[in-house]
Amino acid sequence: EAQVTQNPRYLITVTGKKLTVTCSQNMNHEYMSWYRQDPGLGLRQIYYSMNVEVTDKGDVPEGYKVSRKEKRNFPLILESPSPNQTSLYFCASSSDRSGKGNTFGSGTRLTVV
Amino acid sequence: GENVEQHPSTLSVQEGDSAVIKCTYSDSASNYFPWYKQELGKRPQLIIDIRSNVGEKKDQRIAVTLNKTAKHFSLHITETQPEDSAVYFCAATPVTGGFKTIFGAGTRLFVKA
C-alpha cells in the first residue's frame, strides 16, 4: 500500500530535550515536506526537500532541522524544543514539483511542556 | 510575503444546499491550486485541483473555478451531504522557485441534516 508513515503519533516532551519525528514514504517520491498545523493558521510549511541532499526552508523553519540522506526518509529534528512548537505536524510527499497528488502522513501531535 | 486568504472561516448549510469557499492568493507566479479536505482527527486529503491554464474543473458534486486576473479561486460543493462536513483548505503553489506550498487558514463546513 502506498503510504507516508510518521512516528510517533503522539509525543509529550520537556523544553530543551532533543527529539526526532520520523517520516518515510514507499512511493519513490522525490518531493517531501514538513508542515505544522495550528488552529486558525492552516498548514504552514517548515522545510521541504526536492531530492536526496537537497533541502530548503519553508515559511516557518526556525527551531527545526531536517535531513534527506535517503530518498524515502525525511526526519524532522527539534534540537531544543520550546512550548511554542507544540503543534500537529504532518509530513507529505509528492512525485510532482507542484505538489500534485500530495500524500500526507497520519500526523504527529507534539506537546512541549 | 506570499499568502493565501480563505473565506469564510466557518460555513453552515442545510443538507442538499450548495457551499462555496473562496480563496485569494498574492503570488502571481502560482499556477497550481489544490483543495484538501480534512476530517476530524485525520490527515488532509486532496479532493480536487486546478492548474492556471484551466478556468474550471468539475468532479461529480465538487468543482473549482479560477480567475487568474483577479488571483482568486473557489470551491463549489453542490447537493451537500452530512459526510461533506469537514475542514477544507485551499493552497497555492508556484511551479518555479522551489517546492513551496502556501495554504489558506481553512474553512470548517457544517452540513446539517
mmCIF file of N, CA, C and O in Angstrom, chain B residues 4-102:
data_model
loop_
_atom_site.group_PDB
_atom_site.id
_atom_site.type_symbol
_atom_site.label_atom_id
_atom_site.label_comp_id
_atom_site.label_asym_id
_atom_site.label_seq_id
_atom_site.Cartn_x
_atom_site.Cartn_y
_atom_site.Cartn_z
ATOM 1 N N VAL B 4 -2.169 33.217 1.243
ATOM 2 C CA VAL B 4 -3.445 32.804 0.684
ATOM 3 C C VAL B 4 -4.512 33.098 1.726
ATOM 4 O O VAL B 4 -4.407 32.636 2.862
ATOM 5 N N GLU B 5 -5.496 33.882 1.337
ATOM 6 C CA GLU B 5 -6.606 34.201 2.239
ATOM 7 C C GLU B 5 -7.814 33.356 1.874
ATOM 8 O O GLU B 5 -8.153 33.250 0.688
ATOM 9 N N GLN B 6 -8.455 32.799 2.874
ATOM 10 C CA GLN B 6 -9.567 31.891 2.657
ATOM 11 C C GLN B 6 -10.780 32.370 3.446
ATOM 12 O O GLN B 6 -10.674 32.714 4.620
ATOM 13 N N HIS B 7 -11.952 32.350 2.784
ATOM 14 C CA HIS B 7 -13.200 32.789 3.424
ATOM 15 C C HIS B 7 -14.354 31.899 2.966
ATOM 16 O O HIS B 7 -14.370 31.464 1.811
ATOM 17 N N PRO B 8 -15.346 31.667 3.836
ATOM 18 C CA PRO B 8 -15.361 32.085 5.244
ATOM 19 C C PRO B 8 -14.559 31.121 6.111
ATOM 20 O O PRO B 8 -14.139 30.079 5.631
ATOM 21 N N SER B 9 -14.399 31.434 7.374
ATOM 22 C CA SER B 9 -13.702 30.517 8.267
ATOM 23 C C SER B 9 -14.643 29.405 8.730
ATOM 24 O O SER B 9 -14.194 28.301 9.049
ATOM 25 N N THR B 10 -15.933 29.711 8.777
ATOM 26 C CA THR B 10 -16.944 28.724 9.148
ATOM 27 C C THR B 10 -18.132 28.876 8.222
ATOM 28 O O THR B 10 -18.513 30.003 7.878
ATOM 29 N N LEU B 11 -18.701 27.759 7.817
ATOM 30 C CA LEU B 11 -19.836 27.780 6.896
ATOM 31 C C LEU B 11 -20.800 26.677 7.316
ATOM 32 O O LEU B 11 -20.405 25.518 7.461
ATOM 33 N N SER B 12 -22.044 27.062 7.510
ATOM 34 C CA SER B 12 -23.064 26.097 7.889
ATOM 35 C C SER B 12 -24.156 26.106 6.829
ATOM 36 O O SER B 12 -24.671 27.167 6.485
ATOM 37 N N VAL B 13 -24.481 24.924 6.287
ATOM 38 C CA VAL B 13 -25.500 24.819 5.243
ATOM 39 C C VAL B 13 -26.439 23.685 5.572
ATOM 40 O O VAL B 13 -26.104 22.766 6.336
ATOM 41 N N GLN B 14 -27.604 23.736 4.960
ATOM 42 C CA GLN B 14 -28.571 22.664 5.112
ATOM 43 C C GLN B 14 -28.244 21.579 4.089
ATOM 44 O O GLN B 14 -27.815 21.867 2.958
ATOM 45 N N GLU B 15 -28.459 20.342 4.476
ATOM 46 C CA GLU B 15 -28.235 19.236 3.549
ATOM 47 C C GLU B 15 -28.973 19.484 2.248
ATOM 48 O O GLU B 15 -30.152 19.882 2.243
ATOM 49 N N GLY B 16 -28.270 19.282 1.131
ATOM 50 C CA GLY B 16 -28.864 19.495 -0.177
ATOM 51 C C GLY B 16 -28.557 20.851 -0.775
ATOM 52 O O GLY B 16 -28.661 21.033 -1.999
ATOM 53 N N ASP B 17 -28.178 21.807 0.083
ATOM 54 C CA ASP B 17 -27.804 23.135 -0.417
ATOM 55 C C ASP B 17 -26.386 23.099 -0.979
ATOM 56 O O ASP B 17 -25.660 22.113 -0.828
ATOM 57 N N SER B 18 -26.007 24.203 -1.611
ATOM 58 C CA SER B 18 -24.637 24.332 -2.130
ATOM 59 C C SER B 18 -23.756 25.082 -1.142
ATOM 60 O O SER B 18 -24.258 25.870 -0.327
ATOM 61 N N ALA B 19 -22.473 24.822 -1.218
ATOM 62 C CA ALA B 19 -21.499 25.522 -0.378
ATOM 63 C C ALA B 19 -20.400 26.070 -1.279
ATOM 64 O O ALA B 19 -19.968 25.396 -2.223
ATOM 65 N N VAL B 20 -19.974 27.290 -0.995
ATOM 66 C CA VAL B 20 -18.909 27.920 -1.771
ATOM 67 C C VAL B 20 -17.852 28.465 -0.823
ATOM 68 O O VAL B 20 -18.164 29.173 0.133
ATOM 69 N N ILE B 21 -16.609 28.119 -1.098
ATOM 70 C CA ILE B 21 -15.476 28.606 -0.307
ATOM 71 C C ILE B 21 -14.532 29.334 -1.264
ATOM 72 O O ILE B 21 -14.254 28.827 -2.358
ATOM 73 N N LYS B 22 -14.071 30.518 -0.833
ATOM 74 C CA LYS B 22 -13.274 31.353 -1.731
ATOM 75 C C LYS B 22 -11.868 31.574 -1.182
ATOM 76 O O LYS B 22 -11.681 31.720 0.023
ATOM 77 N N CYS B 23 -10.899 31.625 -2.103
ATOM 78 C CA CYS B 23 -9.516 31.898 -1.721
ATOM 79 C C CYS B 23 -8.909 32.926 -2.655
ATOM 80 O O CYS B 23 -9.216 32.947 -3.854
ATOM 81 N N THR B 24 -8.060 33.750 -2.096
ATOM 82 C CA THR B 24 -7.314 34.751 -2.854
ATOM 83 C C THR B 24 -5.836 34.556 -2.569
ATOM 84 O O THR B 24 -5.448 34.373 -1.413
ATOM 85 N N TYR B 25 -5.022 34.589 -3.619
ATOM 86 C CA TYR B 25 -3.587 34.390 -3.426
ATOM 87 C C TYR B 25 -2.823 35.633 -3.852
ATOM 88 O O TYR B 25 -3.314 36.451 -4.643
ATOM 89 N N SER B 26 -1.617 35.772 -3.337
ATOM 90 C CA SER B 26 -0.862 37.002 -3.609
ATOM 91 C C SER B 26 0.245 36.802 -4.649
ATOM 92 O O SER B 26 0.612 37.757 -5.347
ATOM 93 N N ASP B 27 0.780 35.603 -4.760
ATOM 94 C CA ASP B 27 1.919 35.368 -5.652
ATOM 95 C C ASP B 27 1.435 35.049 -7.058
ATOM 96 O O ASP B 27 0.894 33.967 -7.315
ATOM 97 N N SER B 28 1.647 35.968 -7.985
ATOM 98 C CA SER B 28 1.150 35.775 -9.346
ATOM 99 C C SER B 28 1.870 34.640 -10.070
ATOM 100 O O SER B 28 1.423 34.195 -11.119
ATOM 101 N N ALA B 29 2.991 34.159 -9.503
ATOM 102 C CA ALA B 29 3.701 33.029 -10.112
ATOM 103 C C ALA B 29 3.037 31.694 -9.773
ATOM 104 O O ALA B 29 3.413 30.654 -10.309
ATOM 105 N N SER B 30 2.051 31.712 -8.881
ATOM 106 C CA SER B 30 1.361 30.473 -8.522
ATOM 107 C C SER B 30 0.587 29.962 -9.718
ATOM 108 O O SER B 30 -0.106 30.729 -10.393
ATOM 109 N N ASN B 31 0.704 28.679 -9.991
ATOM 110 C CA ASN B 31 -0.081 28.143 -11.094
ATOM 111 C C ASN B 31 -0.608 26.734 -10.846
ATOM 112 O O ASN B 31 -0.966 26.024 -11.777
ATOM 113 N N TYR B 32 -0.644 26.347 -9.580
ATOM 114 C CA TYR B 32 -1.283 25.087 -9.226
ATOM 115 C C TYR B 32 -2.055 25.310 -7.939
ATOM 116 O O TYR B 32 -1.496 25.834 -6.964
ATOM 117 N N PHE B 33 -3.355 24.914 -7.943
ATOM 118 C CA PHE B 33 -4.238 25.276 -6.843
ATOM 119 C C PHE B 33 -5.032 24.041 -6.400
ATOM 120 O O PHE B 33 -6.061 23.703 -6.975
ATOM 121 N N PRO B 34 -4.557 23.380 -5.352
ATOM 122 C CA PRO B 34 -5.278 22.195 -4.847
ATOM 123 C C PRO B 34 -6.235 22.560 -3.725
ATOM 124 O O PRO B 34 -6.075 23.575 -3.036
ATOM 125 N N TRP B 35 -7.203 21.698 -3.519
ATOM 126 C CA TRP B 35 -8.111 21.786 -2.377
ATOM 127 C C TRP B 35 -8.024 20.475 -1.598
ATOM 128 O O TRP B 35 -8.047 19.388 -2.185
ATOM 129 N N TYR B 36 -7.940 20.609 -0.265
ATOM 130 C CA TYR B 36 -7.838 19.449 0.604
ATOM 131 C C TYR B 36 -9.021 19.428 1.566
ATOM 132 O O TYR B 36 -9.497 20.465 2.019
ATOM 133 N N LYS B 37 -9.437 18.213 1.886
ATOM 134 C CA LYS B 37 -10.485 18.002 2.885
ATOM 135 C C LYS B 37 -9.858 17.286 4.075
ATOM 136 O O LYS B 37 -9.121 16.304 3.897
ATOM 137 N N GLN B 38 -10.123 17.802 5.269
ATOM 138 C CA GLN B 38 -9.583 17.172 6.466
ATOM 139 C C GLN B 38 -10.719 16.879 7.440
ATOM 140 O O GLN B 38 -11.310 17.791 8.008
ATOM 141 N N GLU B 39 -10.997 15.616 7.617
ATOM 142 C CA GLU B 39 -11.997 15.213 8.599
ATOM 143 C C GLU B 39 -11.364 15.204 9.981
ATOM 144 O O GLU B 39 -10.139 15.155 10.123
ATOM 145 N N LEU B 40 -12.193 15.262 10.980
ATOM 146 C CA LEU B 40 -11.734 15.403 12.357
ATOM 147 C C LEU B 40 -10.751 14.299 12.725
ATOM 148 O O LEU B 40 -11.050 13.108 12.580
ATOM 149 N N GLY B 41 -9.566 14.691 13.155
ATOM 150 C CA GLY B 41 -8.562 13.726 13.605
ATOM 151 C C GLY B 41 -7.837 12.992 12.497
ATOM 152 O O GLY B 41 -7.086 12.055 12.762
ATOM 153 N N LYS B 42 -8.054 13.433 11.253
ATOM 154 C CA LYS B 42 -7.423 12.716 10.131
ATOM 155 C C LYS B 42 -6.493 13.636 9.346
ATOM 156 O O LYS B 42 -6.384 14.821 9.617
ATOM 157 N N ARG B 43 -5.825 13.056 8.395
ATOM 158 C CA ARG B 43 -4.881 13.816 7.580
ATOM 159 C C ARG B 43 -5.603 14.548 6.458
ATOM 160 O O ARG B 43 -6.679 14.123 6.034
ATOM 161 N N PRO B 44 -5.042 15.620 5.935
ATOM 162 C CA PRO B 44 -5.640 16.285 4.765
ATOM 163 C C PRO B 44 -5.576 15.357 3.557
ATOM 164 O O PRO B 44 -4.584 14.644 3.354
ATOM 165 N N GLN B 45 -6.633 15.392 2.748
ATOM 166 C CA GLN B 45 -6.650 14.581 1.536
ATOM 167 C C GLN B 45 -7.069 15.451 0.369
ATOM 168 O O GLN B 45 -8.047 16.203 0.464
ATOM 169 N N LEU B 46 -6.364 15.314 -0.723
ATOM 170 C CA LEU B 46 -6.642 16.083 -1.938
ATOM 171 C C LEU B 46 -8.005 15.672 -2.503
ATOM 172 O O LEU B 46 -8.283 14.481 -2.658
ATOM 173 N N ILE B 47 -8.858 16.672 -2.775
ATOM 174 C CA ILE B 47 -10.170 16.353 -3.349
ATOM 175 C C ILE B 47 -10.306 16.852 -4.780
ATOM 176 O O ILE B 47 -11.008 16.240 -5.589
ATOM 177 N N ILE B 48 -9.657 17.923 -5.113
ATOM 178 C CA ILE B 48 -9.701 18.448 -6.468
ATOM 179 C C ILE B 48 -8.584 19.470 -6.605
ATOM 180 O O ILE B 48 -8.139 20.047 -5.605
ATOM 181 N N ASP B 49 -8.118 19.669 -7.821
ATOM 182 C CA ASP B 49 -7.079 20.665 -8.055
ATOM 183 C C ASP B 49 -7.256 21.270 -9.446
ATOM 184 O O ASP B 49 -7.996 20.747 -10.279
ATOM 185 N N ILE B 50 -6.588 22.389 -9.665
ATOM 186 C CA ILE B 50 -6.691 23.055 -10.963
ATOM 187 C C ILE B 50 -5.366 23.731 -11.266
ATOM 188 O O ILE B 50 -4.686 24.236 -10.358
ATOM 189 N N ARG B 51 -5.003 23.725 -12.521
ATOM 190 C CA ARG B 51 -3.804 24.440 -12.947
ATOM 191 C C ARG B 51 -4.218 25.745 -13.618
ATOM 192 O O ARG B 51 -5.362 25.905 -14.045
ATOM 193 N N SER B 52 -3.266 26.645 -13.750
ATOM 194 C CA SER B 52 -3.599 28.012 -14.147
ATOM 195 C C SER B 52 -4.058 28.136 -15.588
ATOM 196 O O SER B 52 -4.601 29.159 -15.977
ATOM 197 N N ASN B 53 -3.845 27.114 -16.400
ATOM 198 C CA ASN B 53 -4.268 27.202 -17.791
ATOM 199 C C ASN B 53 -5.716 26.732 -17.988
ATOM 200 O O ASN B 53 -6.203 26.617 -19.106
ATOM 201 N N VAL B 54 -6.378 26.464 -16.861
ATOM 202 C CA VAL B 54 -7.765 25.986 -16.902
ATOM 203 C C VAL B 54 -8.608 26.909 -16.048
ATOM 204 O O VAL B 54 -8.192 27.324 -14.968
ATOM 205 N N GLY B 55 -9.818 27.246 -16.499
ATOM 206 C CA GLY B 55 -10.668 28.148 -15.737
ATOM 207 C C GLY B 55 -11.623 27.444 -14.786
ATOM 208 O O GLY B 55 -12.045 28.017 -13.790
ATOM 209 N N GLU B 56 -11.942 26.188 -15.096
ATOM 210 C CA GLU B 56 -12.902 25.471 -14.269
ATOM 211 C C GLU B 56 -12.666 23.979 -14.406
ATOM 212 O O GLU B 56 -12.273 23.472 -15.457
ATOM 213 N N LYS B 57 -12.911 23.277 -13.306
ATOM 214 C CA LYS B 57 -12.779 21.822 -13.315
ATOM 215 C C LYS B 57 -13.848 21.243 -12.422
ATOM 216 O O LYS B 57 -14.129 21.788 -11.347
ATOM 217 N N LYS B 58 -14.448 20.162 -12.861
ATOM 218 C CA LYS B 58 -15.548 19.581 -12.099
ATOM 219 C C LYS B 58 -15.320 18.088 -11.897
ATOM 220 O O LYS B 58 -14.799 17.394 -12.771
ATOM 221 N N ASP B 59 -15.706 17.608 -10.714
ATOM 222 C CA ASP B 59 -15.632 16.187 -10.417
ATOM 223 C C ASP B 59 -16.864 15.830 -9.577
ATOM 224 O O ASP B 59 -16.895 16.065 -8.378
ATOM 225 N N GLN B 60 -17.850 15.333 -10.236
ATOM 226 C CA GLN B 60 -19.120 14.965 -9.614
ATOM 227 C C GLN B 60 -19.729 16.182 -8.908
ATOM 228 O O GLN B 60 -20.083 17.147 -9.570
ATOM 229 N N ARG B 61 -19.835 16.156 -7.581
ATOM 230 C CA ARG B 61 -20.514 17.255 -6.877
ATOM 231 C C ARG B 61 -19.582 18.422 -6.540
ATOM 232 O O ARG B 61 -20.021 19.426 -5.986
ATOM 233 N N ILE B 62 -18.311 18.289 -6.812
ATOM 234 C CA ILE B 62 -17.400 19.379 -6.483
ATOM 235 C C ILE B 62 -16.809 19.996 -7.752
ATOM 236 O O ILE B 62 -16.625 19.304 -8.765
ATOM 237 N N ALA B 63 -16.568 21.275 -7.686
ATOM 238 C CA ALA B 63 -15.988 21.999 -8.811
ATOM 239 C C ALA B 63 -15.089 23.088 -8.258
ATOM 240 O O ALA B 63 -15.277 23.576 -7.137
ATOM 241 N N VAL B 64 -14.096 23.447 -9.043
ATOM 242 C CA VAL B 64 -13.223 24.563 -8.689
ATOM 243 C C VAL B 64 -13.167 25.516 -9.875
ATOM 244 O O VAL B 64 -13.126 25.089 -11.027
ATOM 245 N N THR B 65 -13.232 26.809 -9.584
ATOM 246 C CA THR B 65 -13.098 27.834 -10.609
ATOM 247 C C THR B 65 -11.898 28.698 -10.276
ATOM 248 O O THR B 65 -11.572 28.910 -9.105
ATOM 249 N N LEU B 66 -11.251 29.202 -11.304
ATOM 250 C CA LEU B 66 -10.043 30.012 -11.128
ATOM 251 C C LEU B 66 -10.141 31.269 -11.970
ATOM 252 O O LEU B 66 -10.460 31.213 -13.152
ATOM 253 N N ASN B 67 -9.848 32.403 -11.349
ATOM 254 C CA ASN B 67 -9.752 33.674 -12.050
ATOM 255 C C ASN B 67 -8.333 34.190 -11.835
ATOM 256 O O ASN B 67 -8.016 34.782 -10.800
ATOM 257 N N LYS B 68 -7.458 33.956 -12.808
ATOM 258 C CA LYS B 68 -6.038 34.330 -12.640
ATOM 259 C C LYS B 68 -5.840 35.838 -12.610
ATOM 260 O O LYS B 68 -4.947 36.341 -11.945
ATOM 261 N N THR B 69 -6.675 36.545 -13.341
ATOM 262 C CA THR B 69 -6.540 38.005 -13.370
ATOM 263 C C THR B 69 -6.783 38.586 -11.984
ATOM 264 O O THR B 69 -6.050 39.448 -11.509
ATOM 265 N N ALA B 70 -7.828 38.086 -11.337
ATOM 266 C CA ALA B 70 -8.180 38.585 -10.010
ATOM 267 C C ALA B 70 -7.416 37.842 -8.913
ATOM 268 O O ALA B 70 -7.515 38.205 -7.737
ATOM 269 N N LYS B 71 -6.708 36.802 -9.259
ATOM 270 C CA LYS B 71 -5.969 35.974 -8.317
ATOM 271 C C LYS B 71 -6.876 35.387 -7.250
ATOM 272 O O LYS B 71 -6.588 35.458 -6.044
ATOM 273 N N HIS B 72 -7.991 34.824 -7.693
ATOM 274 C CA HIS B 72 -8.793 34.094 -6.737
ATOM 275 C C HIS B 72 -9.392 32.843 -7.357
ATOM 276 O O HIS B 72 -9.539 32.724 -8.569
ATOM 277 N N PHE B 73 -9.670 31.865 -6.484
ATOM 278 C CA PHE B 73 -10.236 30.605 -6.906
ATOM 279 C C PHE B 73 -11.218 30.131 -5.848
ATOM 280 O O PHE B 73 -11.130 30.541 -4.677
ATOM 281 N N SER B 74 -12.172 29.326 -6.273
ATOM 282 C CA SER B 74 -13.268 28.948 -5.389
ATOM 283 C C SER B 74 -13.575 27.460 -5.497
ATOM 284 O O SER B 74 -13.411 26.855 -6.561
ATOM 285 N N LEU B 75 -14.047 26.923 -4.405
ATOM 286 C CA LEU B 75 -14.526 25.538 -4.344
ATOM 287 C C LEU B 75 -16.047 25.564 -4.238
ATOM 288 O O LEU B 75 -16.594 26.292 -3.399
ATOM 289 N N HIS B 76 -16.699 24.784 -5.071
ATOM 290 C CA HIS B 76 -18.154 24.709 -5.064
ATOM 291 C C HIS B 76 -18.556 23.266 -4.794
ATOM 292 O O HIS B 76 -18.107 22.364 -5.496
ATOM 293 N N ILE B 77 -19.385 23.086 -3.768
ATOM 294 C CA ILE B 77 -19.924 21.753 -3.477
ATOM 295 C C ILE B 77 -21.427 21.827 -3.629
ATOM 296 O O ILE B 77 -22.083 22.642 -2.970
ATOM 297 N N THR B 78 -21.964 21.024 -4.506
ATOM 298 C CA THR B 78 -23.419 21.019 -4.712
ATOM 299 C C THR B 78 -24.026 19.817 -3.994
ATOM 300 O O THR B 78 -23.338 18.851 -3.663
ATOM 301 N N GLU B 79 -25.336 19.934 -3.748
ATOM 302 C CA GLU B 79 -26.093 18.844 -3.098
ATOM 303 C C GLU B 79 -25.336 18.304 -1.880
ATOM 304 O O GLU B 79 -25.069 17.107 -1.773
ATOM 305 N N THR B 80 -25.008 19.192 -0.973
ATOM 306 C CA THR B 80 -24.184 18.811 0.173
ATOM 307 C C THR B 80 -24.834 17.704 1.002
ATOM 308 O O THR B 80 -26.062 17.600 1.104
ATOM 309 N N GLN B 81 -23.961 16.881 1.575
ATOM 310 C CA GLN B 81 -24.388 15.756 2.408
ATOM 311 C C GLN B 81 -23.675 15.859 3.751
ATOM 312 O O GLN B 81 -22.613 16.487 3.852
ATOM 313 N N PRO B 82 -24.232 15.253 4.801
ATOM 314 C CA PRO B 82 -23.581 15.330 6.119
ATOM 315 C C PRO B 82 -22.116 14.889 6.093
ATOM 316 O O PRO B 82 -21.295 15.446 6.815
ATOM 317 N N GLU B 83 -21.769 13.937 5.237
ATOM 318 C CA GLU B 83 -20.379 13.461 5.176
ATOM 319 C C GLU B 83 -19.436 14.486 4.526
ATOM 320 O O GLU B 83 -18.222 14.290 4.511
ATOM 321 N N ASP B 84 -19.982 15.565 3.995
ATOM 322 C CA ASP B 84 -19.142 16.650 3.491
ATOM 323 C C ASP B 84 -18.630 17.527 4.635
ATOM 324 O O ASP B 84 -17.755 18.375 4.430
ATOM 325 N N SER B 85 -19.184 17.349 5.818
ATOM 326 C CA SER B 85 -18.752 18.138 6.978
ATOM 327 C C SER B 85 -17.278 17.836 7.273
ATOM 328 O O SER B 85 -16.894 16.682 7.467
ATOM 329 N N ALA B 86 -16.466 18.893 7.279
ATOM 330 C CA ALA B 86 -15.013 18.746 7.450
ATOM 331 C C ALA B 86 -14.395 20.134 7.399
ATOM 332 O O ALA B 86 -15.104 21.135 7.236
ATOM 333 N N VAL B 87 -13.077 20.173 7.521
ATOM 334 C CA VAL B 87 -12.353 21.424 7.273
ATOM 335 C C VAL B 87 -11.753 21.333 5.874
ATOM 336 O O VAL B 87 -11.155 20.314 5.506
ATOM 337 N N TYR B 88 -11.922 22.390 5.110
ATOM 338 C CA TYR B 88 -11.406 22.440 3.746
ATOM 339 C C TYR B 88 -10.299 23.488 3.669
ATOM 340 O O TYR B 88 -10.447 24.598 4.175
ATOM 341 N N PHE B 89 -9.203 23.113 3.024
ATOM 342 C CA PHE B 89 -8.077 24.016 2.845
ATOM 343 C C PHE B 89 -7.815 24.238 1.371
ATOM 344 O O PHE B 89 -7.775 23.274 0.592
ATOM 345 N N CYS B 90 -7.614 25.481 0.993
ATOM 346 C CA CYS B 90 -7.096 25.765 -0.331
ATOM 347 C C CYS B 90 -5.591 25.971 -0.228
ATOM 348 O O CYS B 90 -5.058 26.191 0.872
ATOM 349 N N ALA B 91 -4.913 25.890 -1.341
ATOM 350 C CA ALA B 91 -3.472 26.111 -1.350
ATOM 351 C C ALA B 91 -3.058 26.636 -2.716
ATOM 352 O O ALA B 91 -3.781 26.467 -3.707
ATOM 353 N N ALA B 92 -1.904 27.288 -2.735
ATOM 354 C CA ALA B 92 -1.347 27.792 -3.988
ATOM 355 C C ALA B 92 0.127 27.433 -4.042
ATOM 356 O O ALA B 92 0.835 27.550 -3.036
ATOM 357 N N THR B 93 0.553 26.987 -5.197
ATOM 358 C CA THR B 93 1.938 26.553 -5.352
ATOM 359 C C THR B 93 2.543 27.167 -6.605
ATOM 360 O O THR B 93 2.020 26.953 -7.698
ATOM 361 N N PRO B 94 3.626 27.935 -6.465
ATOM 362 C CA PRO B 94 4.330 28.373 -7.670
ATOM 363 C C PRO B 94 5.121 27.199 -8.236
ATOM 364 O O PRO B 94 5.767 26.475 -7.480
ATOM 365 N N VAL B 95 5.066 27.000 -9.516
ATOM 366 C CA VAL B 95 5.776 25.866 -10.108
ATOM 367 C C VAL B 95 7.274 26.126 -10.172
ATOM 368 O O VAL B 95 8.072 25.201 -10.125
ATOM 369 N N THR B 96 7.652 27.393 -10.220
ATOM 370 C CA THR B 96 9.083 27.705 -10.255
ATOM 371 C C THR B 96 9.563 28.074 -8.856
ATOM 372 O O THR B 96 8.771 28.394 -7.983
ATOM 373 N N GLY B 97 10.860 28.038 -8.640
ATOM 374 C CA GLY B 97 11.417 28.532 -7.378
ATOM 375 C C GLY B 97 11.213 27.631 -6.198
ATOM 376 O O GLY B 97 10.802 28.086 -5.129
ATOM 377 N N GLY B 98 11.511 26.373 -6.320
ATOM 378 C CA GLY B 98 11.442 25.509 -5.151
ATOM 379 C C GLY B 98 10.159 24.708 -5.099
ATOM 380 O O GLY B 98 9.498 24.478 -6.115
ATOM 381 N N PHE B 99 9.787 24.316 -3.902
ATOM 382 C CA PHE B 99 8.669 23.422 -3.699
ATOM 383 C C PHE B 99 7.769 23.989 -2.613
ATOM 384 O O PHE B 99 7.268 23.287 -1.759
ATOM 385 N N LYS B 100 7.563 25.279 -2.631
ATOM 386 C CA LYS B 100 6.754 25.899 -1.583
ATOM 387 C C LYS B 100 5.278 25.740 -1.885
ATOM 388 O O LYS B 100 4.844 25.861 -3.034
ATOM 389 N N THR B 101 4.517 25.483 -0.837
ATOM 390 C CA THR B 101 3.071 25.468 -0.926
ATOM 391 C C THR B 101 2.532 26.345 0.189
ATOM 392 O O THR B 101 2.927 26.197 1.343
ATOM 393 N N ILE B 102 1.639 27.259 -0.178
ATOM 394 C CA ILE B 102 1.041 28.155 0.807
ATOM 395 C C ILE B 102 -0.420 27.758 0.974
ATOM 396 O O ILE B 102 -1.166 27.730 -0.014
#
